[in-house]
mmCIF file of C-alpha atoms in Angstrom:
data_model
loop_
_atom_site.group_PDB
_atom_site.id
_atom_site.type_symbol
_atom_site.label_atom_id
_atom_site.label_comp_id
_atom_site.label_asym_id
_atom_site.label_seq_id
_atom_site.Cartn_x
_atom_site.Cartn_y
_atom_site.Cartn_z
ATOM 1 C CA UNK Z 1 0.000 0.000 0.000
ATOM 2 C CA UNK Z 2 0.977 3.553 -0.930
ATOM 3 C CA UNK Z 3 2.306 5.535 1.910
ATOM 4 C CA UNK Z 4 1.704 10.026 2.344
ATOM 5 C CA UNK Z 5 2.730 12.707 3.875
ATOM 6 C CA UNK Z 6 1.268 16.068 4.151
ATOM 7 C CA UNK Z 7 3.509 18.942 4.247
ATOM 8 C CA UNK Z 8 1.852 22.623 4.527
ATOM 9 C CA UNK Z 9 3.988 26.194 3.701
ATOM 10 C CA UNK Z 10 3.127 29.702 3.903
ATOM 11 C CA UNK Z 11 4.625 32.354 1.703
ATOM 12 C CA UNK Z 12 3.324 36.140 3.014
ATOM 13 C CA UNK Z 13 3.474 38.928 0.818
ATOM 14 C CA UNK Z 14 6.589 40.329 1.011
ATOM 15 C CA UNK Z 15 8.067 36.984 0.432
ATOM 16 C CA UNK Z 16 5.677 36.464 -2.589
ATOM 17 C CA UNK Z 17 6.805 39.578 -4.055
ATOM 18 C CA UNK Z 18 10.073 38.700 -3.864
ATOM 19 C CA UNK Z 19 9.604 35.550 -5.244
ATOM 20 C CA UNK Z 20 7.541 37.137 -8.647
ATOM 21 C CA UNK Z 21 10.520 39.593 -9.196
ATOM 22 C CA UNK Z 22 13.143 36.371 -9.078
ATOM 23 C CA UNK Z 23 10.305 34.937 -11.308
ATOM 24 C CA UNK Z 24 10.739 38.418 -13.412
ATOM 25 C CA UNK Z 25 14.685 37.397 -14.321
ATOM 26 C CA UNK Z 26 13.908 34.206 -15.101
ATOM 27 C CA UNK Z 27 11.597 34.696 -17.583
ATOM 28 C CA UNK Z 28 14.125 37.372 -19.242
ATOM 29 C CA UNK Z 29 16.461 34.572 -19.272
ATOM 30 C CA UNK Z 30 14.099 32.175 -20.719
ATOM 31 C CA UNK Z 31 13.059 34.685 -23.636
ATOM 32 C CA UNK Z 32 16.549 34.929 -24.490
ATOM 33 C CA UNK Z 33 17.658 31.564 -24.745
ATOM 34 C CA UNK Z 34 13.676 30.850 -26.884
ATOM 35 C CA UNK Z 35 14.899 33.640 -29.285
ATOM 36 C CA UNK Z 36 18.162 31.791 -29.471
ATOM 37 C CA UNK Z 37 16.548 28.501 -30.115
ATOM 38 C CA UNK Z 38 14.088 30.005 -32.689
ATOM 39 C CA UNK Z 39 16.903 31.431 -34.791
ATOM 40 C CA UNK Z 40 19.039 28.718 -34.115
ATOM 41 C CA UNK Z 41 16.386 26.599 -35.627
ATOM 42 C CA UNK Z 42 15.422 28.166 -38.623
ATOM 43 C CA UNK Z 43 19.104 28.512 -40.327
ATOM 44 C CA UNK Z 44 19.248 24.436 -39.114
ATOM 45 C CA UNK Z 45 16.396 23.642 -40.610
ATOM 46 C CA UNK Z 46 17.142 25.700 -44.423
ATOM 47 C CA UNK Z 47 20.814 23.763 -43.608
ATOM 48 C CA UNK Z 48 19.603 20.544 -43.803
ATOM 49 C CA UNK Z 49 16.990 21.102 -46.260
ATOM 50 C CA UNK Z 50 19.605 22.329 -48.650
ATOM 51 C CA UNK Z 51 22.160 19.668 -47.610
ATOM 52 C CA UNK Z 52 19.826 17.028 -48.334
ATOM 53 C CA UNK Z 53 18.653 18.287 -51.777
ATOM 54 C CA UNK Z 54 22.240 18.702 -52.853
ATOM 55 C CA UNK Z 55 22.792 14.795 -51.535
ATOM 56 C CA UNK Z 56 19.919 13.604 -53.732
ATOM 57 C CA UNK Z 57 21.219 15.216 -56.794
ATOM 58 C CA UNK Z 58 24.971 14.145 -56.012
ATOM 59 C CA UNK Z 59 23.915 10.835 -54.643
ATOM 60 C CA UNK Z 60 25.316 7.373 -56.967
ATOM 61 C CA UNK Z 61 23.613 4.629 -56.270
ATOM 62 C CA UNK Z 62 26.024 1.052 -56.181
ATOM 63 C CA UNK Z 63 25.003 -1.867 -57.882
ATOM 64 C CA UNK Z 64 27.065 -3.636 -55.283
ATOM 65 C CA UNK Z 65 28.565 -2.848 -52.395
ATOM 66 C CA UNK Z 66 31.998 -2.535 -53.824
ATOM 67 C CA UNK Z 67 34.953 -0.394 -53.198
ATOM 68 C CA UNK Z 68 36.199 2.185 -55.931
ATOM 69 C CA UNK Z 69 38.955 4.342 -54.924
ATOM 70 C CA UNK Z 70 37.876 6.620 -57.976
ATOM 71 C CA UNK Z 71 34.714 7.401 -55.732
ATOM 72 C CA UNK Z 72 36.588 8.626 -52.224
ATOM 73 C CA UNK Z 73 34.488 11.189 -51.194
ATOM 74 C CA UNK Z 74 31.491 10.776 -53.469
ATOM 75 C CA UNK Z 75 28.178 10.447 -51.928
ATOM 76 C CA UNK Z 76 27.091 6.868 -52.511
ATOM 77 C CA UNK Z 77 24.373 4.576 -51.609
ATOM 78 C CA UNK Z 78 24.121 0.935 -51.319
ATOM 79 C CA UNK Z 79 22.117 -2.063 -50.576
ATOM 80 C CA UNK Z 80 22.634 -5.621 -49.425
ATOM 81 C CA UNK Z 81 22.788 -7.990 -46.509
ATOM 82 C CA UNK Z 82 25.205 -6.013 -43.505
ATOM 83 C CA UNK Z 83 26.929 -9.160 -41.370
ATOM 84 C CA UNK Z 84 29.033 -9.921 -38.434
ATOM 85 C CA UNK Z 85 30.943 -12.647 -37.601
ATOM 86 C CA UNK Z 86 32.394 -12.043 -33.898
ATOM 87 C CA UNK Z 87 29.683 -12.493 -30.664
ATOM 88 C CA UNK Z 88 27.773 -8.864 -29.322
ATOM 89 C CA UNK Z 89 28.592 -9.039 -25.732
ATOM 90 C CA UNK Z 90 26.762 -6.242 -23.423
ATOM 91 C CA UNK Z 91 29.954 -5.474 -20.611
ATOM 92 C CA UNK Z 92 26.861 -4.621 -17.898
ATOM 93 C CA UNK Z 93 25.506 -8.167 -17.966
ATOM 94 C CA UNK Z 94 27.886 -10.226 -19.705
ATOM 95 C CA UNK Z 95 24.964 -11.136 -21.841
ATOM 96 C CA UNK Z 96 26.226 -12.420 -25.412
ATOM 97 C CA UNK Z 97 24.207 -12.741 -28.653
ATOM 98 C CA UNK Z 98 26.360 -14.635 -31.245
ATOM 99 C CA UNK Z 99 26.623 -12.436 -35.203
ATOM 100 C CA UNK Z 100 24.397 -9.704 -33.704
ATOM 101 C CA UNK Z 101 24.755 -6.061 -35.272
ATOM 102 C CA UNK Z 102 23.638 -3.677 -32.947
ATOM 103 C CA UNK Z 103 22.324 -4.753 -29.556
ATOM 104 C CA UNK Z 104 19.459 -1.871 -27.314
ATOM 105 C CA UNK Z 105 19.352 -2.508 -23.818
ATOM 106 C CA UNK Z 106 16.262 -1.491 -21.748
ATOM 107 C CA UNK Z 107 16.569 -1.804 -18.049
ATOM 108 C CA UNK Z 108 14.603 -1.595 -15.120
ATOM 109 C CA UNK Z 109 14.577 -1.208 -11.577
ATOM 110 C CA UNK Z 110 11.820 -1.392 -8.949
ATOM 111 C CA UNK Z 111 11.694 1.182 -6.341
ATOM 112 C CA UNK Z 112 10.106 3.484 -4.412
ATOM 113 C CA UNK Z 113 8.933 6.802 -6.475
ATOM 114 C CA UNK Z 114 7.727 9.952 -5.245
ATOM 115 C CA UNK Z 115 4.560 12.067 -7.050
ATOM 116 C CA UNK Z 116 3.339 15.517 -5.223
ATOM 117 C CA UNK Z 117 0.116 16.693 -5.460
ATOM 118 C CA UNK Z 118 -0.134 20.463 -4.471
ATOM 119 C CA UNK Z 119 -3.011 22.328 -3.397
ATOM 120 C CA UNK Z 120 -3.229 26.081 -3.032
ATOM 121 C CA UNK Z 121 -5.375 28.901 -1.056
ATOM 122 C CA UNK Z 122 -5.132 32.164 -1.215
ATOM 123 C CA UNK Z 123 -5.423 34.677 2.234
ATOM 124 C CA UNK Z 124 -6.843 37.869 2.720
ATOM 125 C CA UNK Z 125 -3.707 40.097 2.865
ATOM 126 C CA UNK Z 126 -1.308 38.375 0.287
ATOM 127 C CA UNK Z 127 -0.644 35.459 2.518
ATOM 128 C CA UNK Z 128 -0.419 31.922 0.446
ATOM 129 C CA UNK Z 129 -0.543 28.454 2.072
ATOM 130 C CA UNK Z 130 -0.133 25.715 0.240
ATOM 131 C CA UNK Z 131 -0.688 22.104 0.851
ATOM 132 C CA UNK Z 132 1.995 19.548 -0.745
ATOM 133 C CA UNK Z 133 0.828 15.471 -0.562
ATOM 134 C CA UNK Z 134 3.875 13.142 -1.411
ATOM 135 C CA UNK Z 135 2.804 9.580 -1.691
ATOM 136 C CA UNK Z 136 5.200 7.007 -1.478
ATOM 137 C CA UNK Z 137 4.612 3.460 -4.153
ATOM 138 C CA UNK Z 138 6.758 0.723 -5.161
ATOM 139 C CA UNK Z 139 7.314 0.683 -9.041
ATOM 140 C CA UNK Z 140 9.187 -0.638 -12.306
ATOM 141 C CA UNK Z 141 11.193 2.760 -13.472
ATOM 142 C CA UNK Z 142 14.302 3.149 -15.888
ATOM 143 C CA UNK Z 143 14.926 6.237 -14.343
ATOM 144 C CA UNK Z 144 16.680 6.284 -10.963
ATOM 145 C CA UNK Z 145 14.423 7.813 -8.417
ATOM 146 C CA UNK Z 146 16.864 9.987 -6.032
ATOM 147 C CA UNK Z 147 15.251 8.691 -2.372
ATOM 148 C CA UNK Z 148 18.040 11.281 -0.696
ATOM 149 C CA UNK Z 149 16.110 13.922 -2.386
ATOM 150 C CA UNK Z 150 12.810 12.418 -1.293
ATOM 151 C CA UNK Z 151 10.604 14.798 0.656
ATOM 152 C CA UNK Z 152 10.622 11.533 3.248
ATOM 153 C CA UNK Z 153 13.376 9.596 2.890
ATOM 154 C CA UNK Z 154 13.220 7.124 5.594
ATOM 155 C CA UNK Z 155 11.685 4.179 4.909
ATOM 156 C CA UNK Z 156 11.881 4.705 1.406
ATOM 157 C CA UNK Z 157 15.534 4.510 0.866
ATOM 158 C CA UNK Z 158 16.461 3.289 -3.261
ATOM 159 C CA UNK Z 159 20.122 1.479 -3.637
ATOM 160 C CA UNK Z 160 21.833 2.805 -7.029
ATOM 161 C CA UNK Z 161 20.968 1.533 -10.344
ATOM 162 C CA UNK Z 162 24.087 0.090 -11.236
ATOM 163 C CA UNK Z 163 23.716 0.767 -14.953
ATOM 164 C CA UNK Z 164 21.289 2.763 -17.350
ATOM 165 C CA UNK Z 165 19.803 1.963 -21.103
ATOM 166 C CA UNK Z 166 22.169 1.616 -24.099
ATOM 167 C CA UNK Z 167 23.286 -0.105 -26.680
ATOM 168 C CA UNK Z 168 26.075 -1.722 -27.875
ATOM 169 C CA UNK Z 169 27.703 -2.217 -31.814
ATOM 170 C CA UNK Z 170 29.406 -4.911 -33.534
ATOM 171 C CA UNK Z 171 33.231 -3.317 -34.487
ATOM 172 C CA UNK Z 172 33.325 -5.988 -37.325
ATOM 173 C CA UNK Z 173 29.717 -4.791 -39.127
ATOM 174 C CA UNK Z 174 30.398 -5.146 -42.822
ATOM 175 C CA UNK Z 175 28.123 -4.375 -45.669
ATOM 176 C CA UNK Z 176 30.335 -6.054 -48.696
ATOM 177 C CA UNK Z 177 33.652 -4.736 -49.168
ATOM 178 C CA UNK Z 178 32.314 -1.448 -46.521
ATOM 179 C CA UNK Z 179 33.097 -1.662 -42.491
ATOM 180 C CA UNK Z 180 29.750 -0.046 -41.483
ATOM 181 C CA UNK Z 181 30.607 2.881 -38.695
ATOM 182 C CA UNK Z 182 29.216 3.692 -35.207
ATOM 183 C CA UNK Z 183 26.944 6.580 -36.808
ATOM 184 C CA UNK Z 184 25.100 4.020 -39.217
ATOM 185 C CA UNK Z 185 24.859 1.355 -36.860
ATOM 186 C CA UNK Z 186 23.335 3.914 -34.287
ATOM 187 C CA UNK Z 187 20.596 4.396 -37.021
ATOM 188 C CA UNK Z 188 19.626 0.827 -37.028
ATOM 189 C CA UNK Z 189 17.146 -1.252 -34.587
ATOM 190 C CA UNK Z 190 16.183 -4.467 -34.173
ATOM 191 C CA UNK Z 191 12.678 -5.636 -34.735
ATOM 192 C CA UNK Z 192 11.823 -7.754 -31.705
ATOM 193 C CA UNK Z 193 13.283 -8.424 -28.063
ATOM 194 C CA UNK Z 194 14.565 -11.712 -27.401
ATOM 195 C CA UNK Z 195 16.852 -13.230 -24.955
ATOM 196 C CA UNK Z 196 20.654 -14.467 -24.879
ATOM 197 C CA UNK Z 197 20.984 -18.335 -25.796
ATOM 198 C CA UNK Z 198 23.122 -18.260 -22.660
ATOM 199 C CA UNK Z 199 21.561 -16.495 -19.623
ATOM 200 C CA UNK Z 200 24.766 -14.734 -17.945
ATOM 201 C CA UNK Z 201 26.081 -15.589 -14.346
ATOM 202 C CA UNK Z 202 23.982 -14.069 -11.592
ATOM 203 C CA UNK Z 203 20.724 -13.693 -13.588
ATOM 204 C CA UNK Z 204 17.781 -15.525 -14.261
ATOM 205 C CA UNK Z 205 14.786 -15.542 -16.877
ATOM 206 C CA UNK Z 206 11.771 -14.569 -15.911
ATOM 207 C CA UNK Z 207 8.786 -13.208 -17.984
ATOM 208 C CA UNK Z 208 10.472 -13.015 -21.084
ATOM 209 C CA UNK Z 209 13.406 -10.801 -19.390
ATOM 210 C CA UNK Z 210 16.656 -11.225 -17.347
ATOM 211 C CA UNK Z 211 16.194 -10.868 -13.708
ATOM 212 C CA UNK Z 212 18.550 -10.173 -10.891
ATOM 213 C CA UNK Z 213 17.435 -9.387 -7.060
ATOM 214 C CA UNK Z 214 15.732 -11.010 -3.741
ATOM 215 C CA UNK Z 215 11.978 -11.323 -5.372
ATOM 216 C CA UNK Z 216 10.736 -12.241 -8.476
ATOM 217 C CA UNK Z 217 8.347 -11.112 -11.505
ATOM 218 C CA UNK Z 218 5.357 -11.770 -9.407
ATOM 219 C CA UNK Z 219 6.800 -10.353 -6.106
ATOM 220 C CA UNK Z 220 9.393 -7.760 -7.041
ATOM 221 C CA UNK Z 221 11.451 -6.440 -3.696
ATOM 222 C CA UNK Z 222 13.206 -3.163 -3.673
ATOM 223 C CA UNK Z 223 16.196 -2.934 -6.018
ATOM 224 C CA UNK Z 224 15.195 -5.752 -8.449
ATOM 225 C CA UNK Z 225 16.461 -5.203 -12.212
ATOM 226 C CA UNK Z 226 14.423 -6.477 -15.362
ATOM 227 C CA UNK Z 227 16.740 -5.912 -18.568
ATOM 228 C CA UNK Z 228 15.028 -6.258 -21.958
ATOM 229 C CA UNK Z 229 16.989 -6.864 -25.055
ATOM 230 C CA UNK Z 230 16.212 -6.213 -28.944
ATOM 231 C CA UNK Z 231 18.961 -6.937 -31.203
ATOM 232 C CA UNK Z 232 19.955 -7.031 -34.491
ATOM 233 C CA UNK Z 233 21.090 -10.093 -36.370
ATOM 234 C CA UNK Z 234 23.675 -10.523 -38.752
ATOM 235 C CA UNK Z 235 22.886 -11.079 -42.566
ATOM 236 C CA UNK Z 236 19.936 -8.256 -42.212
ATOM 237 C CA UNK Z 237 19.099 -6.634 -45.304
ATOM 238 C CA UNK Z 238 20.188 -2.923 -45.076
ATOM 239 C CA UNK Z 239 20.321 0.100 -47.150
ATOM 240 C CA UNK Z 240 22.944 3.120 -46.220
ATOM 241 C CA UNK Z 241 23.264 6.677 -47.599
ATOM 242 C CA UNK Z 242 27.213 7.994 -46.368
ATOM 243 C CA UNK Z 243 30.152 9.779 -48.125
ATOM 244 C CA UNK Z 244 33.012 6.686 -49.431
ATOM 245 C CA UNK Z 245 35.749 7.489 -46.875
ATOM 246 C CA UNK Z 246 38.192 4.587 -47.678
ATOM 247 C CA UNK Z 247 37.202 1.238 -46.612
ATOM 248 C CA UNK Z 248 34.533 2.963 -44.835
ATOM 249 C CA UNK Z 249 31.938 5.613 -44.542
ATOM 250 C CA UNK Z 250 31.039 9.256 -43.326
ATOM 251 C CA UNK Z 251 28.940 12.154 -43.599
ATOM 252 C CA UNK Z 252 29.212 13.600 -46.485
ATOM 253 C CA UNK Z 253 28.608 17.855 -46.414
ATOM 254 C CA UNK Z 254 27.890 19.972 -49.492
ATOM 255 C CA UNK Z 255 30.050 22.899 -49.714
ATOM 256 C CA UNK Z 256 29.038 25.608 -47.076
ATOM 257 C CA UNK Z 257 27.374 23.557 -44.984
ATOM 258 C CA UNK Z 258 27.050 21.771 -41.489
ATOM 259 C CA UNK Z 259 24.581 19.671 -42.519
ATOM 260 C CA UNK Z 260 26.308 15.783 -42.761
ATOM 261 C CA UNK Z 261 24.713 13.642 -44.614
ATOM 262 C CA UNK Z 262 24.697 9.727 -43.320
ATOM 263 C CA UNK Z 263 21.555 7.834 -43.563
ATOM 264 C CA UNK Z 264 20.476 3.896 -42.731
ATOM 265 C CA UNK Z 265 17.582 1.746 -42.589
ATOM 266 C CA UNK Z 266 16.690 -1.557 -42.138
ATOM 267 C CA UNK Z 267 15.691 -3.235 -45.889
ATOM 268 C CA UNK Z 268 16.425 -2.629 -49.506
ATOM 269 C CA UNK Z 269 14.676 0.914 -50.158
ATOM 270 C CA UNK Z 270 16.400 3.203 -52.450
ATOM 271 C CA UNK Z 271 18.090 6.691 -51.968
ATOM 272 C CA UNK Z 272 15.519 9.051 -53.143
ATOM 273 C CA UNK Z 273 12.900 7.291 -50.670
ATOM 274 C CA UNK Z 274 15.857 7.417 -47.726
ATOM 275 C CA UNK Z 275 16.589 11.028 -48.609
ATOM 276 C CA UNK Z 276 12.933 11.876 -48.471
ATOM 277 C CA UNK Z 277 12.533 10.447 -44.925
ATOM 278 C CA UNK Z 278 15.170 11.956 -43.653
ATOM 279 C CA UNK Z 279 13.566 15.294 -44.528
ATOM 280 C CA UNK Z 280 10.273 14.163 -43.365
ATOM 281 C CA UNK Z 281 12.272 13.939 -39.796
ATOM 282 C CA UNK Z 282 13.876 17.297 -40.069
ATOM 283 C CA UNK Z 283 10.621 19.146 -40.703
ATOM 284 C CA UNK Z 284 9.335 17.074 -37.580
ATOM 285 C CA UNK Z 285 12.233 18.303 -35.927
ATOM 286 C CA UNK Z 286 11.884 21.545 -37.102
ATOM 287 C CA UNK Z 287 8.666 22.045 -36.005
ATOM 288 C CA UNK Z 288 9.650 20.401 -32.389
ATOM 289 C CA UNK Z 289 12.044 23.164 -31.485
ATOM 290 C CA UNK Z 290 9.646 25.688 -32.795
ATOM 291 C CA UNK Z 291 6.925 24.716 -29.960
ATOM 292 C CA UNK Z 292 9.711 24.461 -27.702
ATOM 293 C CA UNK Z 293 10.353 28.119 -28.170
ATOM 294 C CA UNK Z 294 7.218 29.118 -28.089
ATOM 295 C CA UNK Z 295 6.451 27.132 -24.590
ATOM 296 C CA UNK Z 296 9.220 29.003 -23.426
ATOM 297 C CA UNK Z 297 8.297 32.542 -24.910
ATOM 298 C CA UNK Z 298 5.223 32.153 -22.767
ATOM 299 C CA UNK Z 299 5.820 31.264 -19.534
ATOM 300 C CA UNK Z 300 8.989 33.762 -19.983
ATOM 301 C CA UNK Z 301 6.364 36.303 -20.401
ATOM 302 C CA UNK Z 302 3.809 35.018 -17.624
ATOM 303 C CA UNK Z 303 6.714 35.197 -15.280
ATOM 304 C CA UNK Z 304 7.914 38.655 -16.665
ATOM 305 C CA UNK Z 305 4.093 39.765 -15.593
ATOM 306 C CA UNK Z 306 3.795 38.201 -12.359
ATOM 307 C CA UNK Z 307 4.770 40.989 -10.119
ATOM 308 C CA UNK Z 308 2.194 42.818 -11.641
ATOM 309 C CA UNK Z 309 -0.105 39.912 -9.939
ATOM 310 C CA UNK Z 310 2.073 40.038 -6.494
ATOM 311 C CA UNK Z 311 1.205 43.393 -6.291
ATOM 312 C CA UNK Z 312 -2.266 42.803 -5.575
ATOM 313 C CA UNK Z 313 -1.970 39.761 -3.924
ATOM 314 C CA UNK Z 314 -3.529 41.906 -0.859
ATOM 315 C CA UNK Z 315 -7.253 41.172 -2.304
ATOM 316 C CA UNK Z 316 -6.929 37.568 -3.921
ATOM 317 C CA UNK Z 317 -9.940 38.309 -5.884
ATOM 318 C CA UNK Z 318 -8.314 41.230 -7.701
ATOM 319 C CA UNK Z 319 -4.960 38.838 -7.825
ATOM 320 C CA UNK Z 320 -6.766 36.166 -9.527
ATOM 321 C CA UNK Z 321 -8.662 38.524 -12.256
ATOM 322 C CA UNK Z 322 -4.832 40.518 -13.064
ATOM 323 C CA UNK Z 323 -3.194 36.821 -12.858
ATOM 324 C CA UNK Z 324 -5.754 35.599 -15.664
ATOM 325 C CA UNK Z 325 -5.382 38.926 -17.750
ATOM 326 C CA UNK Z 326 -1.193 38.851 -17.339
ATOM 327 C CA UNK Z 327 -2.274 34.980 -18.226
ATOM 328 C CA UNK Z 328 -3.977 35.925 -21.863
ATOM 329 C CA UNK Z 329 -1.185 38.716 -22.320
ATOM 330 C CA UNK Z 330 1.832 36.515 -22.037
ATOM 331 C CA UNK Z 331 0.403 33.779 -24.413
ATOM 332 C CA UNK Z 332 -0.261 36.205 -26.760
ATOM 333 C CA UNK Z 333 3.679 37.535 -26.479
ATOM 334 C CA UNK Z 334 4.873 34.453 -26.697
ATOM 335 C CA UNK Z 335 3.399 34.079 -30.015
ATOM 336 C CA UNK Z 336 4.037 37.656 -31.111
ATOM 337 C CA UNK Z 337 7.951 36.840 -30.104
ATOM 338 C CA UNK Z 338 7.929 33.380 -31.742
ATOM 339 C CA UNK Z 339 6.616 34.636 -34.982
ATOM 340 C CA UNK Z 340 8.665 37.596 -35.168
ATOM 341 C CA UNK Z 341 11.942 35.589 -34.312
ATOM 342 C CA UNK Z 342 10.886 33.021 -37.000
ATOM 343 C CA UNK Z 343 10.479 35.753 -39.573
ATOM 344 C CA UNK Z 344 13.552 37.720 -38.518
ATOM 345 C CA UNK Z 345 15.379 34.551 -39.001
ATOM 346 C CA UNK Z 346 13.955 33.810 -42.458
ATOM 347 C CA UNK Z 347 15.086 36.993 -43.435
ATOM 348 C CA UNK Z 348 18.611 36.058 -42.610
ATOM 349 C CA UNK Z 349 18.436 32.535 -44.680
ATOM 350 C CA UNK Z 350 15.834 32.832 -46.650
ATOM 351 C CA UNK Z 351 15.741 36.241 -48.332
ATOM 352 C CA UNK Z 352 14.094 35.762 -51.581
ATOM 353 C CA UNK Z 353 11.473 33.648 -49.976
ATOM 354 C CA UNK Z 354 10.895 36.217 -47.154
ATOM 355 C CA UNK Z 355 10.600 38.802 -49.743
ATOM 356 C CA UNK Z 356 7.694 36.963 -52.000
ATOM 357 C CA UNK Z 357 5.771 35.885 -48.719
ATOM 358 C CA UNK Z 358 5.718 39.381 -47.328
ATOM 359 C CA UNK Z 359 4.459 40.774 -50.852
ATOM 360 C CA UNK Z 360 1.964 38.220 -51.350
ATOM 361 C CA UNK Z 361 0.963 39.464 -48.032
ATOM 362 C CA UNK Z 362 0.888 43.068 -48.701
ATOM 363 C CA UNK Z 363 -0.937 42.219 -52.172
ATOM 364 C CA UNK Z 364 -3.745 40.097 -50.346
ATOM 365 C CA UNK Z 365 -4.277 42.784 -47.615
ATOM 366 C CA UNK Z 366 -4.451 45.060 -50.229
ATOM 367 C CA UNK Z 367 -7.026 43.096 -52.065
ATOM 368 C CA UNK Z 368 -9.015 42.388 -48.817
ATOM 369 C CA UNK Z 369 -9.215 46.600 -48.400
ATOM 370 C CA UNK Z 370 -10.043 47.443 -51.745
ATOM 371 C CA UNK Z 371 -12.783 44.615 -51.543
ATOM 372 C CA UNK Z 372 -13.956 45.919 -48.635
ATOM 373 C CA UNK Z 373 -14.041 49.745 -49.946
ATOM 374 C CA UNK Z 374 -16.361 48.750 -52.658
ATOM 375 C CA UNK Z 375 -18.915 47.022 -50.959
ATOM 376 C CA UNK Z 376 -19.214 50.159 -48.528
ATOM 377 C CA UNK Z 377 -19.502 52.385 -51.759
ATOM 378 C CA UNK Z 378 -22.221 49.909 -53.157
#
């Protein structure tokens, strides 16, 4: 059974105030560092747009997986089966999966976690008392839960996970004459988890998993580890996009850019269709960092506005009406900063573009007026 504890805190005015205006530097620290990520993201984004269209056009596809010392530092792109020869042997287990490529390792431990539920009222005078609820439960995490920072550590005390995820690569990976490097090899997962043929001293199988500690699947005890594996066997159909470095590959860069260009996926699938999802991921990314700098605009603007709310914290009615309107204003900031960034930055790498979306602009508001200026006439 979950265990709580209630812990109750009063902040008065003064100490409210000074709180908001602390609050107040923040957010002018986290507007700087969204307008850094905006622009940041925009000149990454035309970067590896570019790159990528000058890879498809510069791309040669192999028939085989040969090496051609006339092609050093071409963009190339191959198909075939990639293999191994030597065991995959995970150093945190000792776990070993004979001609495996690339091996992911997902591990668990069960201990005790901490969630706070917090509950606030509002006094007449600016005083705030708040209620905190930690609740103490047993559970399956990958993360480590830090019982030394626990609100209530005693009782609830977590040893150290003695390792974390990862993933380890075969150093032999071939794909024909080609030694396949870490950065394609970190681009390819297996399909399925599956177990070692020989479980490793000190662990056991047990639903499907490895198992080390005092309990079991159906009665876990306090530091128990569960590690899942999903590799990836040798002889796997594979198709790469890199730059011919040698015996091996790289990422190739157009000239003037940052962007490299190394791509891999499991199966036989050509280089236009590679190319193409690797763009489809950019533009996800793309638009990722964008709503990350927009998050930020916001609450750097709805802490920018708060002392306006810790001034009247006196009447908590008035506080709550100014909190909701400095609420609506720093949303709408955020997005005024966000767009404005975006647009300063496409400017900067995208001038021609900028130039033709800011006159079809002016043309349609143009249209919309004159539109508008006849139907009044009529």
């Amino acid at each position: 059974m979950p265990d709580s504890h209630r812990v109750t805190t009063r902040e008065n005015y003064f100490q409210r105030l000074g709180s908001s205006l602390i609050g107040a530097l923040i957010g002018l620290v986290l507007l700087i560092v969204a307008s850094i990520v905006l622009f940041w993201n925009e000149g990454r984004a035309v970067d590896a747009s570019r790159g990528l269209d000058a890879g498809s056009r510069a791309v040669v596809s192999l028939s085989a997986p040969t090496i051609d010392a006339s092609r050093d530092g071409a963009l190339i792109h191959m198909s075939g089966n990639a293999v191994t020869t030597a065991p995959l042997i995970d150093p945190a287990t000792g776990a070993a999966f004979p001609a495996t490529l690339t091996l992911v390792r997902q591990v668990e431990m069960y201990q005790w976690i901490e969630t706070a539920t917090s509950e606030t009222e509002e006094k007449l005078g600016g005083t705030q008392e708040t209620t905190t609820t930690y609740t103490y439960a047993k559970g399956w995490s990958e993360q480590q839960q830090d019982s030394a920072s626990f609100q209530v550590p005693a009782g609830h005390s977590n040893p150290a996970m003695p390792f974390a995820n990862g993933r380890v690569n075969a150093s032999d990976a071939r794909l024909g004459d080609f030694l396949l490097p870490e950065g394609v090899l970190e681009r390819l997962d297996g399909e399925s988890p599956a177990l070692p043929p020989v479980t490793p001293e000190g662990w056991r199988v047990e639903g499907g998993q490895l198992y080390r500690g005092a309990g079991s699947a159906a009665q876990p005890q306090v530091g128990d580890l569960r590690v899942t594996y999903t590799p990836l066997a040798s002889n796997t159909p594979v198709s790469v996009v890199g730059r011919q470095d040698g015996q091996t590959l790289a990422g190739w860069v157009r000239p003037g850019s940052d962007f490299p260009v190394l791509l891999a996926s499991r199966g036989l699938i050509g280089a236009d269709l590679m190319i193409e999802a690797e763009k489809g991921q950019q533009q996800a990314m793309t638009w990722v960092f964008r709503g990350l700098g927009l998050v930020l605009s916001i609450i750097g603007f709805t802490l920018l506005l708060n002392p306006l709310r810790a001034i009247a914290n006196v009447v908590p009615l008035v506080a709550s009406v100014i909190g909701a309107g400095t609420g609506i204003i720093g949303f709408a900031l955020g997005v005024l900063l966000t767009t404005v960034v975006i647009a300063v930055a496409w400017f900067a790498v995208r001038p021609l573009l900028s130039v033709v979306l800011v006159a079809t602009g002016i043309c349609v508001w143009l249209g919309v007026r004159l539109v508008a200026r006849r139907r009044k006439a009529a």
